[in-house]
XYZ file of C-alpha atoms in Angstrom:
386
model
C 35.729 38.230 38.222
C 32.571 39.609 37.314
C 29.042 37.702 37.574
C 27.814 39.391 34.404
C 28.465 39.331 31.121
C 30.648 42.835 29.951
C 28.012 45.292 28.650
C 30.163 46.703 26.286
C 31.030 43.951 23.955
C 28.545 41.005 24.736
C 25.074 42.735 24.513
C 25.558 42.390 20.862
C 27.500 39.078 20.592
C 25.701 35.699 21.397
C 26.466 32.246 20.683
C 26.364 30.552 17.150
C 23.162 28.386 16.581
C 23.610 25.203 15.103
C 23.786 24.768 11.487
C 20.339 23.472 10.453
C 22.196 21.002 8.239
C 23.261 17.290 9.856
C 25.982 17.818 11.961
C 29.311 17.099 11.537
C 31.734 17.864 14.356
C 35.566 16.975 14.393
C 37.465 17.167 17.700
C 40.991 19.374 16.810
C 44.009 20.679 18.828
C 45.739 22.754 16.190
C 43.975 25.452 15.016
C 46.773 26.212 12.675
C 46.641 23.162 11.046
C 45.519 23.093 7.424
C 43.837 19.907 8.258
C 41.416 21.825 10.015
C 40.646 24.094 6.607
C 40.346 21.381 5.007
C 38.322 19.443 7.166
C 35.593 22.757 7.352
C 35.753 22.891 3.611
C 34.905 18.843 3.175
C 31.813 19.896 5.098
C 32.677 19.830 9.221
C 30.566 22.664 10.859
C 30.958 22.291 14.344
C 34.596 22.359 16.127
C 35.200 20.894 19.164
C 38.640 22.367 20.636
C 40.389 19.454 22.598
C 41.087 20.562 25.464
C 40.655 22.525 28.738
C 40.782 22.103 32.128
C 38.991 23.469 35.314
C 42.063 23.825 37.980
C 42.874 25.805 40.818
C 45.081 29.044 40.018
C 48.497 27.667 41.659
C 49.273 30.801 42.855
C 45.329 32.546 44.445
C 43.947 29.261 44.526
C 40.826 30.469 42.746
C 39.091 28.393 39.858
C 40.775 28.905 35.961
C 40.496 27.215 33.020
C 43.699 26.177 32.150
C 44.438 25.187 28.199
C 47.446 24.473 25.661
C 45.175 25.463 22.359
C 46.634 28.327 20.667
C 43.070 30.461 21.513
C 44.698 33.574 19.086
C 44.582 30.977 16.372
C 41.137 29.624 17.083
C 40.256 33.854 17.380
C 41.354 33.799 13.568
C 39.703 30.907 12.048
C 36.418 31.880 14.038
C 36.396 35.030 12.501
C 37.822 34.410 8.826
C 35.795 35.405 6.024
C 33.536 32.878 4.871
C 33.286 30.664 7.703
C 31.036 32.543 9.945
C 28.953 30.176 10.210
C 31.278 27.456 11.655
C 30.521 26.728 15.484
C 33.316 26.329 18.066
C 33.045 24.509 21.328
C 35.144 23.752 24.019
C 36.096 20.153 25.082
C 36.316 20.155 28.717
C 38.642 17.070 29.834
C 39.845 14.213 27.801
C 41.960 11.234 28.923
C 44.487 11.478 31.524
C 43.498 14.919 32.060
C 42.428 16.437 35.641
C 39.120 16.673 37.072
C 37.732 19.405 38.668
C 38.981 20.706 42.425
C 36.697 19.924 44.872
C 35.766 22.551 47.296
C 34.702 25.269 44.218
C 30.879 26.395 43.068
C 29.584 26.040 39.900
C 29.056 29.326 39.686
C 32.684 30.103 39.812
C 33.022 27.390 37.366
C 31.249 28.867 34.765
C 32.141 32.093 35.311
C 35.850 31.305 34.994
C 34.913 29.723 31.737
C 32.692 32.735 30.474
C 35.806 35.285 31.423
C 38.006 32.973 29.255
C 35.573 33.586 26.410
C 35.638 37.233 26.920
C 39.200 37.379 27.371
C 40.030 35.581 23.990
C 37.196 37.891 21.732
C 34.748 35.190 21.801
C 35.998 32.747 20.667
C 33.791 29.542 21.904
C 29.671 28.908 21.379
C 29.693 26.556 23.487
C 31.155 23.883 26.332
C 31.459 20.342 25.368
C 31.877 17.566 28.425
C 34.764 15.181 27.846
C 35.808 14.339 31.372
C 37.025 10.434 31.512
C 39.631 7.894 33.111
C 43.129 7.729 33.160
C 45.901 4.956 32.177
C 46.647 4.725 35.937
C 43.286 2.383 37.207
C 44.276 3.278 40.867
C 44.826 6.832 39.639
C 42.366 9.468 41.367
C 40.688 10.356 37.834
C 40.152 6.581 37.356
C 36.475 7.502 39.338
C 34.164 10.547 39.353
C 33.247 11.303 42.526
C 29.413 13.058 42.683
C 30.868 16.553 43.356
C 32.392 16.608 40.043
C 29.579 15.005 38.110
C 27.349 17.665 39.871
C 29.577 20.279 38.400
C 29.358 19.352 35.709
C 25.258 19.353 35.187
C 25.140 22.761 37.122
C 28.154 24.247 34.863
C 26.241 22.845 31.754
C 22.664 24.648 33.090
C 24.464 27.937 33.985
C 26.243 28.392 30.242
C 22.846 27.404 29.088
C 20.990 29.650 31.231
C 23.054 33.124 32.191
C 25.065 32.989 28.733
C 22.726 30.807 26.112
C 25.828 28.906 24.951
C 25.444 25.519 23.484
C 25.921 22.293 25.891
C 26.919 19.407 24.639
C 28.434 15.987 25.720
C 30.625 13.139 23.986
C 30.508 9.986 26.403
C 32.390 7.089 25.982
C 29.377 4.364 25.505
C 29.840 2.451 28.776
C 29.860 6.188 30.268
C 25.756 6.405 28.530
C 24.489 3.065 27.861
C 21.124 2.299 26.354
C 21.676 -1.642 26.393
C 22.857 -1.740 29.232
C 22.148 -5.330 31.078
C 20.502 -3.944 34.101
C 19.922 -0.608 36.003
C 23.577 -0.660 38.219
C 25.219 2.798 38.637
C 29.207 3.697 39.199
C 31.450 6.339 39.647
C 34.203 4.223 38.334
C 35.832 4.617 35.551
C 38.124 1.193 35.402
C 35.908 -1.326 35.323
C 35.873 -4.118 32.841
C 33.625 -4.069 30.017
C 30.638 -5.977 30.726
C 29.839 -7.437 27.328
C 33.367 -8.450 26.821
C 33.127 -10.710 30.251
C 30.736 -12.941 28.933
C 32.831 -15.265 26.823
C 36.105 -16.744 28.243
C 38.100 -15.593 24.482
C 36.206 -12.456 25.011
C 37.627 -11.946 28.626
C 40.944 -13.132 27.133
C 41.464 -10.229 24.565
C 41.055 -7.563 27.536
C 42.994 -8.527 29.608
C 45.902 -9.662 27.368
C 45.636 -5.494 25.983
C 45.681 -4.266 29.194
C 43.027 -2.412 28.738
C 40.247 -2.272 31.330
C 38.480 1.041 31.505
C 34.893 0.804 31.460
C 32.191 3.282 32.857
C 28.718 2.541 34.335
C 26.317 5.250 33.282
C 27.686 8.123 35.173
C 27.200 10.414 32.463
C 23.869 9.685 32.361
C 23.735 10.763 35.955
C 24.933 14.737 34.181
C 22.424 14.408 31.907
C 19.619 13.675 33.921
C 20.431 16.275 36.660
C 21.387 19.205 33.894
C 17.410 18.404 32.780
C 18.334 16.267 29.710
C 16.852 18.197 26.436
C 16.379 21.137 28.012
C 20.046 21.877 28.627
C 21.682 19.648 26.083
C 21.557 20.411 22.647
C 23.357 17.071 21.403
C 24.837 13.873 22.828
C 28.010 12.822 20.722
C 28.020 8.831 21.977
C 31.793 7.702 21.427
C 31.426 4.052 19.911
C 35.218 4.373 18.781
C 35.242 3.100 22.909
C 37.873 1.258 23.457
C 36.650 -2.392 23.804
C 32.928 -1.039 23.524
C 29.671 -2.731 23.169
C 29.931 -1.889 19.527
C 32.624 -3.125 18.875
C 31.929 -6.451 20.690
C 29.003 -6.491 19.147
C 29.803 -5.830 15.166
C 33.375 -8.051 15.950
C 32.602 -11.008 18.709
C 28.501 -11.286 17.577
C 29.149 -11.825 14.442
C 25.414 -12.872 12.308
C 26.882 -14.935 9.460
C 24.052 -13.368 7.303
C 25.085 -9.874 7.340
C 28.404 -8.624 6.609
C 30.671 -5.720 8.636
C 28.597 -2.696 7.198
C 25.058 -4.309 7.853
C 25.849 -5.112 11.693
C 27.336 -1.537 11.747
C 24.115 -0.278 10.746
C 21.895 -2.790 13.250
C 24.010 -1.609 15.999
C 22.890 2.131 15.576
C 19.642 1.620 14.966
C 19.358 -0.634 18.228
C 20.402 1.913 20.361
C 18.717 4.704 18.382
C 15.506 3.113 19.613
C 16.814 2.263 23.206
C 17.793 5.656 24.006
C 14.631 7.053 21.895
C 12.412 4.715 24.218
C 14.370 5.438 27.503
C 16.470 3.074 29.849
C 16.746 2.677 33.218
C 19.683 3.560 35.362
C 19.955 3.670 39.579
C 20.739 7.077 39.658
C 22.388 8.335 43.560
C 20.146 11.005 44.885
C 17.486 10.513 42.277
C 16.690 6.650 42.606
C 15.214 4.632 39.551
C 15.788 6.991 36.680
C 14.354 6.728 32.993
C 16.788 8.670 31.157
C 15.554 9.379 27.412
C 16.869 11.392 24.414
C 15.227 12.075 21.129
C 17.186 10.828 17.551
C 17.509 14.989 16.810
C 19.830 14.988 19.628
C 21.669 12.049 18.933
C 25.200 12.124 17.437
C 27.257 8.997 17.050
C 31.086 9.048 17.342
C 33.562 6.963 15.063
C 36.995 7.257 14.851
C 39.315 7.810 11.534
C 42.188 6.163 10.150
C 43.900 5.358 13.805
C 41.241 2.471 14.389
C 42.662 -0.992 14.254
C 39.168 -2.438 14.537
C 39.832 -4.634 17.121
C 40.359 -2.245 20.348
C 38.465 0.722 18.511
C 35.622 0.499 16.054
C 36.369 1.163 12.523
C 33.412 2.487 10.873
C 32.019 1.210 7.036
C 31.622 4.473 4.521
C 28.463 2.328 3.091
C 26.992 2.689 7.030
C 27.224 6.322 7.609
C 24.912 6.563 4.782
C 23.306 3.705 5.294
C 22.208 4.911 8.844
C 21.067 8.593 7.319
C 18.771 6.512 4.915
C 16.746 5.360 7.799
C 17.260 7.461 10.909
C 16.794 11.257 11.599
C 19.343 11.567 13.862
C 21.433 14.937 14.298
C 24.637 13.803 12.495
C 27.834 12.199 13.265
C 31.076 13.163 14.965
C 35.017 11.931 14.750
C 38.304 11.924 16.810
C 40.252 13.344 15.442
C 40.925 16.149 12.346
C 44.756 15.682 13.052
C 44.721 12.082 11.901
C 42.369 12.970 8.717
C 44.217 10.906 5.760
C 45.864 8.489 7.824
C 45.436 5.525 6.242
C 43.590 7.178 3.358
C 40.535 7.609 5.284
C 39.068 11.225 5.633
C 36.111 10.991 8.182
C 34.628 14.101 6.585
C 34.454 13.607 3.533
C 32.500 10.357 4.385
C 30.401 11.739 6.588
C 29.484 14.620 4.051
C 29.416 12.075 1.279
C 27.022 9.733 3.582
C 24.452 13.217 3.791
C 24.758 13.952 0.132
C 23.420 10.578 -0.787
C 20.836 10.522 1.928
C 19.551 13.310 0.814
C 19.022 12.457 -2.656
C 17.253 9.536 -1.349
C 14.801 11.290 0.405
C 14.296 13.561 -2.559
C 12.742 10.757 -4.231
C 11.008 8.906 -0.996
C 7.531 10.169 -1.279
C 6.465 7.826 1.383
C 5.354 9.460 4.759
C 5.663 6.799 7.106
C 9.658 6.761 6.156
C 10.094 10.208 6.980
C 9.826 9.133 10.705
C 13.382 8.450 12.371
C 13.022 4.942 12.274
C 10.633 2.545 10.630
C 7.968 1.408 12.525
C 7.970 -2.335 12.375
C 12.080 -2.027 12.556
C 11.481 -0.197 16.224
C 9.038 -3.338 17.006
C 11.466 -5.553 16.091
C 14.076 -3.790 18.034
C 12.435 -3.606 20.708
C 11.330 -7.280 21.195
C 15.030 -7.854 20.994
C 15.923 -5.452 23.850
């Protein structure tokens, strides 16, 4: 396994940039699927590939990245005419899925992952950090330990660095949480969600599903150590969480003055300005941590037709664009392009829809002040309520 990248090939091959458009990224397994053509013609520009994994070779032992995508199919769709200006990632992770091996260098890591890329013709820009629980609570995934969120952050800086491949993540929102009620840290992933253990109905719902799952701000903990900004160049923030702080918040807090799309639209913009302003998390190693990200690195998650809107957020059409009218955020992503139409509901078309009519808002906004990401006195009133 070499250290380098081939001189041959890669001296004149380098990672797409970002489209300088809002982003729109759809998580896909099936790069065969006309769902995915369709999806990239509705106006999707960035592909996340769900997923891989970082195991040990069964039979050396050394580190591989192990995946079921068809990568000859992703090979052909990266390199169709016409779409060249499409960018593929790589999910890393996903639920139930492994963690890495202890015992193994990031180095190795990301040079496993870097001779995958090579291998396949170049097929990915870029890594995209999906690691999370499993169904099992007393399962060994149900809980990071530090090795692997240290992998992760060194992994991420090394792509960055040696290769200049994009970094992103896409953590569930207890994983990265802005509004968090205090500064507490974990490793574990099945902990129950702290806004929904408030209310004795709330507490009820939970644990009739089953369902407890939660995070503490251990991605946070990746993003801090990889050097935030500098290494990531978007944070996809899943609020399609199951039993989120969204969704407790635009389902059990219901404001009988607003309706469904409004309190979507609050919610964002709350933690727009929370994570803009920084929050505080106990970080191990690194103590009392203000971990900060700017609204042109943001990207909020929703989910498609699947959501019941209960469990799993179901997003209003009226607040993607609301939220483009008054934030500058990077764009918005979606699980998944397999279950585009289900239920009549094709996440990129409304995201592209939501653009197109933000856009021709702001070709006819003249005023400077609303050319910032957020208004001012909405961030004063945010913040007062934080």
């Amino acid at each position: 396994m070499s250290d380098n990248k081939p001189s041959s090939v890669s001296e004149s091959w380098s990672p797409r940039p970002l489209p300088d458009a809002k982003l729109v990224i759809g998580y896909s397994h099936d790069p065969a699927a006309e769902k995915v053509r369709r999806s990239i013609k509705s106006g999707v520009n960035v592909v996340c590939w769900s997923f891989l994994h970082f195991i040990r070779d069964p039979g050396s032992s050394q580190p591989m990245v192990r995946t079921d995508l068809d990568l000859s199919e992703i090979h052909k769709l990266r390199y169709q005419s016409g779409l060249e200006k499409i960018v593929h990632v790589a999910a890393v992770g996903g639920w139930n899925a492994p963690h890495p091996p202890s015992g193994i260098k990031a180095e190795s890591w990301a040079n496993a992952f870097w001779e995958l890329n090579v291998q396949n013709g170049y097929i990915f820009d870029g890594i995209d950090w999906d690691l999370e629980g499993h169904d099992d609570r007393l399962g060994p995934t149900s809980k990071f330990t530090l090795e692997t969120l240290d992998i992760m952050a060194d992994v991420s800086v090394l792509l960055k660095e040696k290769y200049g491949m994009l970094v992103s993540m896409a953590p569930a929102e207890s994983y990265f949480d802005a509004l968090a009620e205090d500064s507490s840290f974990s490793t574990d992933l099945n902990l129950f969600p702290r806004p929904w253990d408030r209310a004795e109905a709330d507490r009820d719902i939970v644990i009739e599903a089953g369902f407890q799952h939660a995070g503490q701000q251990c991605y946070a903990y990746v993003f801090h150590r990889a050097g935030g900004e500098r290494t990531f160049d978007w944070v996809g923030l899943q609020l399609y969480e199951a039993y989120s702080r969204f969704m407790h918040e635009t389902s059990r807090l219901i404001d009988p003055d607003i309706d469904e799309s409004a309190s979507q639209v609050e919610g964002v913009l709350r933690r727009t300005v929370a994570l803009f302003d920084g929050f505080s998390v106990n970080l191990p190693k690194y103590g009392e941590t203000r971990i900060s990200i700017s609204p042109n690195r943001l990207v909020f998650g929703f989910a498609n037709g699947w959501a019941d809107n209960k469990k799993f957020v179901r997003v209003r059409p009226e607040a993607l664009r609301d939220v483009l009218m008054r934030l500058k955020i990077a764009g918005f992503m979606f699980w998944t392009i397999e279950e585009e139409g289900r239920d009549g509901v094709y996440m990129a078309d409304l995201i592209s829809n939501a653009i197109m009519q933000s856009e021709e808002q702001d070709e006819h906004e003249n005023d400077e002040e609303d050319s910032k990401f957020v208004k001012d006195e909405y961030q004063d009133e945010t913040r007062e309520e934080l």
